[in-house]
XYZ file of C-alpha atoms in Angstrom:
557
model
C -8.330 -22.025 -17.110
C -5.019 -23.372 -15.836
C -2.822 -20.581 -14.460
C 0.788 -20.235 -15.531
C 3.088 -22.326 -13.403
C 3.883 -25.946 -12.946
C 7.600 -25.468 -13.619
C 10.272 -25.824 -10.932
C 10.859 -22.794 -8.756
C 14.037 -20.791 -9.333
C 14.262 -20.042 -5.616
C 17.312 -21.466 -3.859
C 16.181 -20.066 -0.509
C 12.808 -21.759 0.111
C 11.820 -19.854 3.274
C 9.030 -17.732 1.780
C 7.585 -20.595 -0.249
C 7.356 -22.646 2.946
C 5.593 -19.763 4.709
C 2.771 -19.626 2.167
C -0.564 -20.903 3.490
C -1.640 -24.487 2.709
C -3.108 -24.772 -0.771
C -6.545 -25.560 0.577
C -6.603 -22.091 2.178
C -5.755 -20.239 -1.025
C -8.470 -18.315 -2.838
C -9.670 -19.398 -6.252
C -7.838 -17.697 -9.112
C -9.345 -16.753 -12.449
C -7.221 -16.286 -15.569
C -10.038 -16.862 -18.044
C -10.186 -13.280 -19.353
C -8.493 -12.980 -22.774
C -5.991 -10.414 -21.505
C -4.763 -12.830 -18.795
C -4.091 -15.953 -20.855
C -0.647 -15.339 -22.343
C 1.760 -15.300 -19.399
C 4.555 -17.847 -19.771
C 5.466 -20.354 -17.084
C 8.886 -18.667 -16.719
C 8.419 -14.997 -15.940
C 10.571 -12.357 -14.228
C 8.559 -9.196 -13.562
C 11.601 -6.917 -13.734
C 12.503 -8.256 -17.163
C 8.912 -8.106 -18.387
C 8.642 -4.477 -17.331
C 12.083 -2.910 -17.887
C 13.961 -5.098 -20.361
C 10.865 -5.226 -22.538
C 10.685 -1.422 -22.556
C 14.300 -1.188 -23.711
C 13.716 -3.798 -26.420
C 10.683 -1.838 -27.591
C 12.827 1.245 -28.202
C 11.954 3.249 -25.082
C 15.575 3.601 -23.925
C 15.832 7.342 -24.494
C 12.378 8.137 -23.121
C 12.090 9.641 -19.622
C 10.998 7.215 -16.933
C 11.391 9.146 -13.658
C 11.412 12.849 -12.786
C 12.768 13.723 -9.366
C 13.473 17.216 -8.050
C 14.889 18.525 -11.311
C 16.638 15.276 -12.277
C 15.264 13.047 -15.032
C 16.230 9.411 -15.562
C 15.768 7.746 -18.920
C 14.706 4.134 -19.315
C 18.267 3.355 -20.454
C 19.799 4.946 -17.355
C 17.396 3.066 -15.109
C 18.303 -0.164 -16.903
C 21.990 0.541 -16.300
C 21.431 1.205 -12.572
C 19.307 -1.911 -12.168
C 21.918 -4.142 -13.816
C 24.708 -2.754 -11.654
C 22.584 -3.075 -8.512
C 21.846 -6.672 -9.450
C 25.579 -7.379 -9.529
C 26.037 -5.783 -6.105
C 23.211 -7.851 -4.625
C 24.641 -11.124 -5.910
C 28.394 -10.548 -5.930
C 28.798 -8.386 -2.825
C 25.821 -9.266 -0.637
C 25.265 -12.899 -1.571
C 21.550 -12.540 -2.333
C 20.202 -15.760 -3.842
C 16.855 -16.368 -5.558
C 14.230 -16.439 -2.836
C 16.285 -14.283 -0.449
C 14.402 -11.381 1.121
C 15.686 -7.818 0.755
C 14.090 -5.029 2.761
C 13.846 -1.604 1.125
C 13.379 1.559 3.178
C 13.118 4.877 1.377
C 10.757 7.609 0.267
C 9.789 7.646 -3.400
C 13.044 8.145 -5.312
C 14.575 6.807 -8.543
C 17.015 4.657 -6.548
C 14.190 3.147 -4.515
C 12.559 2.089 -7.776
C 15.872 0.798 -9.163
C 16.492 -1.255 -6.007
C 13.009 -2.740 -6.279
C 13.602 -3.824 -9.873
C 17.088 -5.141 -9.094
C 15.868 -7.374 -6.271
C 13.191 -8.825 -8.530
C 15.739 -9.217 -11.332
C 17.988 -11.499 -9.273
C 15.011 -13.547 -8.108
C 14.939 -12.019 -4.638
C 11.818 -11.159 -2.669
C 11.153 -7.449 -2.183
C 10.026 -6.338 1.282
C 9.347 -2.614 0.881
C 8.698 -0.454 3.949
C 7.714 3.151 4.598
C 10.228 5.603 6.090
C 7.583 6.456 8.713
C 7.817 3.053 10.395
C 9.566 2.872 13.754
C 12.129 0.389 15.020
C 9.623 -1.920 16.691
C 7.490 -2.153 13.565
C 10.544 -2.756 11.394
C 11.892 -5.414 13.747
C 8.637 -7.374 13.461
C 8.847 -7.268 9.655
C 12.522 -8.239 9.638
C 11.815 -11.260 11.810
C 8.595 -12.303 10.096
C 10.230 -12.339 6.661
C 13.677 -13.382 7.960
C 15.336 -10.554 6.064
C 19.120 -10.856 5.730
C 19.883 -7.738 3.614
C 18.375 -4.244 3.834
C 18.842 -1.314 1.455
C 18.097 2.052 3.034
C 18.054 5.673 1.936
C 20.710 7.563 3.891
C 18.236 9.797 5.686
C 16.102 6.908 6.968
C 18.762 4.810 8.673
C 18.193 5.642 12.356
C 15.095 3.538 13.036
C 16.336 0.688 10.837
C 19.617 0.582 12.737
C 17.669 0.371 15.993
C 15.531 -2.421 14.543
C 18.630 -4.315 13.408
C 19.767 -4.549 17.017
C 16.597 -6.525 17.759
C 16.688 -8.743 14.674
C 19.300 -11.512 14.554
C 18.381 -12.399 10.959
C 19.550 -9.076 9.493
C 23.209 -9.262 8.513
C 23.783 -6.203 6.336
C 22.437 -2.689 5.807
C 23.619 -0.735 2.775
C 22.694 2.916 2.218
C 21.944 4.846 -0.961
C 20.965 8.352 -2.044
C 17.920 9.368 -4.039
C 19.698 9.514 -7.405
C 22.818 7.415 -6.708
C 25.302 10.102 -5.710
C 28.522 8.153 -5.193
C 30.051 11.174 -3.449
C 27.860 10.964 -0.349
C 29.945 9.770 2.590
C 27.321 7.358 3.927
C 26.096 6.008 0.587
C 28.149 2.825 0.328
C 25.639 1.252 -2.051
C 26.061 4.108 -4.527
C 29.838 3.577 -4.602
C 29.416 -0.157 -5.119
C 27.039 0.512 -8.012
C 29.519 2.916 -9.623
C 32.262 0.289 -9.414
C 30.268 -2.471 -11.117
C 29.922 -3.019 -14.863
C 26.475 -3.167 -16.398
C 25.149 -6.138 -18.302
C 23.949 -8.376 -15.468
C 21.580 -11.121 -16.519
C 18.296 -11.968 -14.841
C 17.108 -15.061 -13.000
C 14.518 -17.069 -14.932
C 12.006 -17.164 -12.113
C 8.843 -19.205 -12.302
C 5.704 -17.186 -12.869
C 4.495 -18.362 -9.474
C 7.691 -17.608 -7.556
C 7.123 -14.985 -4.853
C 8.482 -11.578 -5.898
C 7.011 -9.310 -3.227
C 5.851 -9.492 0.376
C 3.860 -6.401 1.281
C 3.017 -5.853 4.927
C -0.311 -4.388 5.926
C -1.825 -3.734 9.337
C -4.646 -5.991 10.489
C -7.287 -5.985 13.149
C -5.201 -8.232 15.408
C -2.412 -5.672 15.580
C 0.690 -7.213 14.029
C 1.192 -6.541 10.320
C 0.217 -9.247 7.835
C 2.645 -10.150 5.062
C 0.835 -10.586 1.748
C 2.845 -12.544 -0.826
C 2.624 -11.752 -4.534
C 4.054 -13.706 -7.458
C 5.883 -12.384 -10.515
C 2.766 -13.221 -12.526
C 0.616 -11.101 -10.187
C 2.724 -8.010 -10.843
C 2.073 -8.338 -14.572
C -1.582 -9.277 -14.214
C -2.514 -6.072 -12.400
C -0.929 -3.982 -15.158
C -3.282 -5.674 -17.619
C -6.475 -5.238 -15.573
C -7.214 -1.842 -14.018
C -5.415 0.105 -16.800
C -8.092 -1.240 -19.130
C -10.410 1.091 -17.196
C -8.169 3.865 -15.878
C -5.870 3.995 -18.872
C -2.135 4.698 -19.057
C -0.928 6.169 -22.349
C 2.625 6.152 -23.703
C 2.953 9.948 -23.619
C 1.640 10.335 -20.085
C 3.357 11.807 -17.064
C 1.886 10.329 -13.883
C 2.234 11.446 -10.286
C 0.835 10.273 -7.001
C 0.809 10.666 -3.246
C 1.134 6.959 -2.225
C 4.545 5.600 -1.304
C 6.136 2.812 -3.353
C 5.922 0.711 -0.196
C 2.119 0.670 -0.656
C 0.891 -1.547 -3.461
C -1.261 1.356 -4.705
C 1.855 3.521 -5.013
C 3.903 0.661 -6.453
C 1.389 0.149 -9.230
C 0.814 3.843 -9.901
C 4.446 5.009 -9.971
C 6.353 1.918 -11.122
C 4.385 -1.001 -12.561
C 1.948 0.908 -14.767
C 4.416 3.496 -16.142
C 6.980 0.841 -17.100
C 4.390 -1.475 -18.628
C 3.074 1.324 -20.860
C 6.380 3.242 -21.370
C 5.092 6.334 -19.566
C 7.004 8.458 -17.038
C 6.391 9.122 -13.357
C 7.148 12.024 -11.046
C 8.577 10.733 -7.766
C 8.336 12.943 -4.684
C 10.104 12.209 -1.384
C 7.478 14.193 0.553
C 4.248 14.341 -1.442
C 2.625 17.174 0.467
C -0.363 18.875 -1.191
C 1.812 21.812 -2.206
C 4.535 19.515 -3.577
C 2.019 17.537 -5.651
C 0.485 20.661 -7.164
C 3.922 22.120 -7.904
C 4.953 18.866 -9.593
C 1.823 18.861 -11.765
C 2.673 22.361 -12.954
C 6.418 21.770 -13.387
C 6.306 18.424 -15.192
C 2.935 18.850 -16.942
C 1.479 15.834 -15.163
C -1.423 14.232 -17.008
C -2.632 11.632 -14.504
C -2.845 11.880 -10.718
C -3.161 8.990 -8.263
C -4.082 10.028 -4.743
C -6.436 9.632 -1.764
C -9.415 11.755 -0.650
C -7.498 13.377 2.204
C -4.877 14.654 -0.210
C -7.471 15.940 -2.682
C -9.221 17.755 0.153
C -5.962 19.384 1.246
C -5.080 20.407 -2.324
C -8.400 22.127 -3.001
C -7.661 25.534 -1.436
C -4.173 25.550 -2.989
C -5.235 24.553 -6.502
C -5.977 28.078 -7.820
C -2.342 29.046 -7.283
C -1.103 26.482 -9.829
C -1.465 25.764 -13.524
C -3.174 22.367 -13.575
C -4.258 22.505 -17.210
C -2.132 19.464 -18.134
C -4.245 17.133 -15.959
C -6.384 14.791 -18.034
C -7.593 12.480 -15.291
C -7.440 11.761 -11.568
C -8.148 8.694 -9.479
C -8.775 8.085 -5.806
C -8.483 5.059 -3.523
C -7.553 4.224 0.047
C -10.741 5.500 1.666
C -14.290 6.503 0.843
C -14.589 9.378 -1.644
C -17.387 11.728 -0.614
C -19.621 13.248 -3.276
C -19.050 16.810 -2.086
C -15.280 16.442 -2.472
C -15.762 15.000 -5.973
C -17.891 17.995 -6.950
C -15.520 20.534 -5.418
C -12.482 19.027 -7.171
C -14.317 18.890 -10.495
C -15.331 22.522 -10.141
C -11.754 23.567 -9.332
C -9.930 21.523 -11.998
C -12.535 20.281 -14.529
C -11.167 16.761 -13.829
C -13.378 13.861 -12.837
C -11.981 11.746 -9.998
C -12.260 8.054 -10.878
C -13.027 6.294 -7.611
C -12.074 2.695 -6.936
C -10.952 0.095 -4.442
C -7.933 -2.121 -4.131
C -6.250 -3.893 -1.233
C -2.739 -4.964 -0.362
C -3.922 -8.569 -0.483
C -5.223 -8.172 -4.060
C -2.194 -5.996 -4.966
C -4.225 -3.163 -6.484
C -7.634 -2.191 -7.888
C -10.345 -4.748 -8.523
C -13.317 -2.344 -8.426
C -13.375 0.977 -10.260
C -15.648 3.624 -11.665
C -15.477 4.192 -15.393
C -13.560 7.111 -16.848
C -16.923 8.808 -17.450
C -17.818 8.466 -13.729
C -21.464 7.672 -14.341
C -22.236 7.125 -10.618
C -20.485 9.828 -8.610
C -19.726 8.554 -5.103
C -19.782 4.864 -5.974
C -16.777 2.580 -6.430
C -18.068 1.408 -9.784
C -17.971 -2.119 -11.137
C -15.535 -5.032 -11.107
C -12.342 -4.376 -13.076
C -12.037 -6.636 -16.174
C -10.559 -9.935 -14.992
C -12.218 -9.772 -11.553
C -15.601 -10.865 -10.232
C -17.140 -9.267 -7.141
C -20.150 -10.144 -5.030
C -21.613 -9.158 -1.692
C -22.067 -11.974 0.821
C -23.545 -12.510 4.268
C -21.762 -14.086 7.231
C -22.423 -17.582 5.830
C -20.957 -16.700 2.432
C -24.318 -16.479 0.652
C -24.897 -13.706 -1.915
C -27.075 -10.864 -0.639
C -29.731 -9.180 -2.802
C -28.949 -5.858 -4.428
C -29.813 -2.966 -2.193
C -28.793 -4.813 0.977
C -25.536 -4.530 2.894
C -23.027 -7.347 2.524
C -19.338 -8.126 2.839
C -17.367 -7.439 -0.316
C -15.838 -10.590 -1.829
C -13.689 -10.906 -4.943
C -12.040 -13.486 -7.215
C -9.541 -12.708 -9.965
C -5.956 -13.222 -11.131
C -4.551 -12.026 -7.785
C -5.496 -13.011 -4.254
C -4.622 -13.226 -0.582
C -1.731 -15.401 0.587
C -0.508 -14.399 4.037
C 2.897 -15.728 5.008
C 3.083 -17.694 8.235
C -0.449 -16.809 9.325
C -2.979 -19.568 8.526
C -5.472 -18.283 11.116
C -5.848 -14.895 9.470
C -5.708 -16.538 6.044
C -8.870 -18.435 6.948
C -10.572 -15.165 7.827
C -9.463 -13.383 4.664
C -10.378 -16.230 2.295
C -13.746 -17.943 2.676
C -15.320 -20.419 0.265
C -12.614 -19.545 -2.246
C -13.430 -15.836 -2.187
C -11.180 -13.021 -0.951
C -13.224 -11.221 1.723
C -12.000 -7.654 2.074
C -13.594 -6.560 5.351
C -15.597 -3.817 3.609
C -19.363 -3.546 4.014
C -20.948 -2.447 0.746
C -24.174 -2.520 -1.206
C -24.917 -2.759 -4.919
C -27.524 -0.646 -6.663
C -29.831 -2.021 -9.406
C -27.180 -1.225 -12.056
C -24.553 -3.221 -10.156
C -22.482 -0.255 -8.934
C -20.734 -0.976 -5.632
C -21.228 1.613 -2.867
C -19.056 1.690 0.237
C -20.848 1.543 3.606
C -18.291 0.832 6.353
C -15.581 -1.523 7.576
C -16.735 -4.846 8.976
C -13.750 -5.145 11.334
C -11.845 -2.830 13.635
C -9.505 -1.500 10.955
C -9.378 2.299 10.891
C -8.856 3.865 7.466
C -7.520 7.395 7.966
C -6.039 9.565 5.207
C -5.684 6.421 3.102
C -3.696 4.543 5.774
C -4.906 1.262 7.247
C -4.422 1.527 11.003
C -4.808 -1.337 13.447
C -6.742 -0.401 16.564
C -5.283 -3.268 18.573
C -1.707 -2.304 17.734
C -2.278 1.170 19.194
C -4.068 -0.295 22.209
C -1.081 -2.469 23.018
C 1.274 0.506 22.891
C -0.978 2.697 25.035
C -1.338 -0.047 27.643
C 2.441 -0.088 28.009
C 2.304 3.463 29.410
C 2.520 3.593 33.193
C -0.482 5.903 33.533
C -2.906 3.720 31.552
C -5.124 1.172 33.292
C -7.198 0.231 30.240
C -7.971 1.591 26.806
C -9.857 0.976 23.586
C -9.126 2.514 20.183
C -11.750 3.202 17.514
C -12.110 5.252 14.360
C -14.552 8.154 14.204
C -15.646 10.254 11.205
C -13.580 13.285 10.255
C -14.260 15.675 7.386
C -10.610 16.032 6.349
C -9.230 12.520 6.932
C -12.273 10.319 6.461
C -11.683 8.932 9.952
C -9.385 9.747 12.830
C -8.039 7.521 15.580
C -9.770 7.939 18.927
C -8.208 6.564 22.100
C -10.615 5.990 24.967
C -8.425 5.728 28.055
C -8.991 4.762 31.670
C -6.160 6.185 33.784
C -4.762 4.571 36.910
C -5.163 7.947 38.563
C -8.284 9.673 37.147
C -7.142 12.976 38.646
C -4.396 13.143 35.985
C -6.907 13.355 33.112
C -6.450 16.443 30.992
C -4.603 17.979 28.069
C -1.120 17.296 29.448
C -1.838 13.587 29.893
C -3.379 13.397 26.418
C -0.296 14.958 24.846
C 1.937 12.604 26.796
C 0.045 9.552 25.493
C 0.087 10.885 21.935
C 3.839 11.414 22.062
C 4.265 7.939 23.546
C 2.511 6.382 20.537
C 4.464 8.544 18.090
C 7.740 7.392 19.633
C 6.890 3.717 19.144
C 4.743 3.581 15.994
C 4.620 5.446 12.697
C 3.357 8.989 13.364
C 0.226 8.606 11.230
C -1.064 6.021 13.738
C -1.183 8.242 16.799
C -4.619 9.031 18.314
C -5.656 12.513 17.258
C -8.578 12.349 19.671
C -8.088 11.257 23.300
C -11.020 10.643 25.641
C -10.622 9.936 29.349
C -13.291 7.674 30.827
C -13.977 6.302 34.275
C -14.569 2.867 32.716
C -14.950 1.330 29.262
C -18.498 0.357 28.274
C -18.859 -3.438 28.452
C -21.369 -6.097 27.489
C -22.576 -8.521 30.199
C -20.029 -11.023 28.862
C -17.135 -8.591 29.280
C -16.671 -7.417 25.680
C -15.999 -3.747 24.973
C -18.965 -2.003 23.348
C -16.956 -0.246 20.667
C -20.029 1.107 18.943
C -20.665 3.281 21.993
C -17.130 4.635 21.817
C -17.584 5.436 18.121
C -20.954 7.102 18.654
C -19.597 9.294 21.454
C -18.126 11.646 18.824
C -21.596 13.166 18.524
C -21.699 13.905 22.250
C -19.930 17.218 22.660
C -20.497 17.101 26.395
C -18.002 14.246 26.742
C -14.502 15.555 27.581
C -12.121 15.297 24.626
C -8.618 16.432 23.789
C -7.579 16.753 20.138
């Protein structure tokens, strides 16, 4: 079936469109499912989500709960319209212009996201945990001219701005648009603008979002998503893991992750539900929010569920109807323990930044505990070998998928060719299918480390460690961990072996924390005389991973 599109782009700034990979490197797209056939050629995701909710009579319904403050759909609509005016009239944002967002999960972060999409801009959302060097790479890669930042997250962005000639303006906001905050210039601009701003009639296949994800080669990859994609995902996975109009949803993922974006913004708006936004979604904060706001649906990751387990008896969780997990492998024991503690079944599934969100999911009944379930309606999955041939059920293969969304890396044709093969999106996950077709996770097929739901690039950490004066060589791998799924292990050869010990390990850990987001630092540091090598000079990473079983090897955690 022909996808929506074929009309002229509304983008005045063509930079992102020119950075898309050549068409021959795109994956195949499938819009043949009945629920994917009705998108118009002109489509603005912000309008389709928010304006449509207002027109449907949801204006007085709650949309966001945040630390005792509740925004209605009508109030959100007002903020978004005013923000749209600021972006265009004050900051000169044109359709196609990139706007970086940096904030924890707050109502204003969500409003900024919708406003950028409304004016035809391209959202580049980032986590507050990212450091200046990481932000500078993103700013340059996407050629970001305007950044909107929560007041408490400005320090690293300001440092990044000094390295990025493209960035011209940073404007700060508060969580709920408090115009009285001295540093919140964006809030004051919003208060001074009238509402009623129109929306740009973007093409369905205009880029609306570039989401950066770490890769095995170190530097983040920018995955582009169209306005149509943002609507398509709301019509696919929610057919399995449903979203009802009366629901209150909550989750641990940040809005800068596509999992968090879908869970806390796209799905609630599409189905007129409400979401609890938490700036620091610690296990205690999540459980308290469930009790306070009578949360019905929880989106999280195995690490968070594991951490919540011992705290759960202290809270009234009777409002929970369902829970879902993604980001890393869900172990059967954790599923059983959570079910025993809450009577809720965790619906396991898999999505990627490149696909935007879930394309494999268990059913609500969770017939195969521990599996990832079947393809979400609208998607087709298969397991393939290294030549792209399907593998028989019961054998390990690389997970490949085709559907209404797919991988398009900006400015990176080499990695595009790795991610898309023979028209299929190849995720990098090794899986197997049982006789009933359920997909079971086995391992990663690359050097990506998935820890606590975060994708962590081994090579990025290696580069930072090698910058330290004491390090002669190093290799970074992921090793199993009961609480986090995996942890980052740094295997280090020091210039002076006599310096090996706890003090040196702490020094290297702090070095990584100072340069990269804290969740990337190596929790396990091993000092070696030399790295294990093949006869051709390649590091034998499997030996470094297997060393976790050898308690005789010196380790500092």
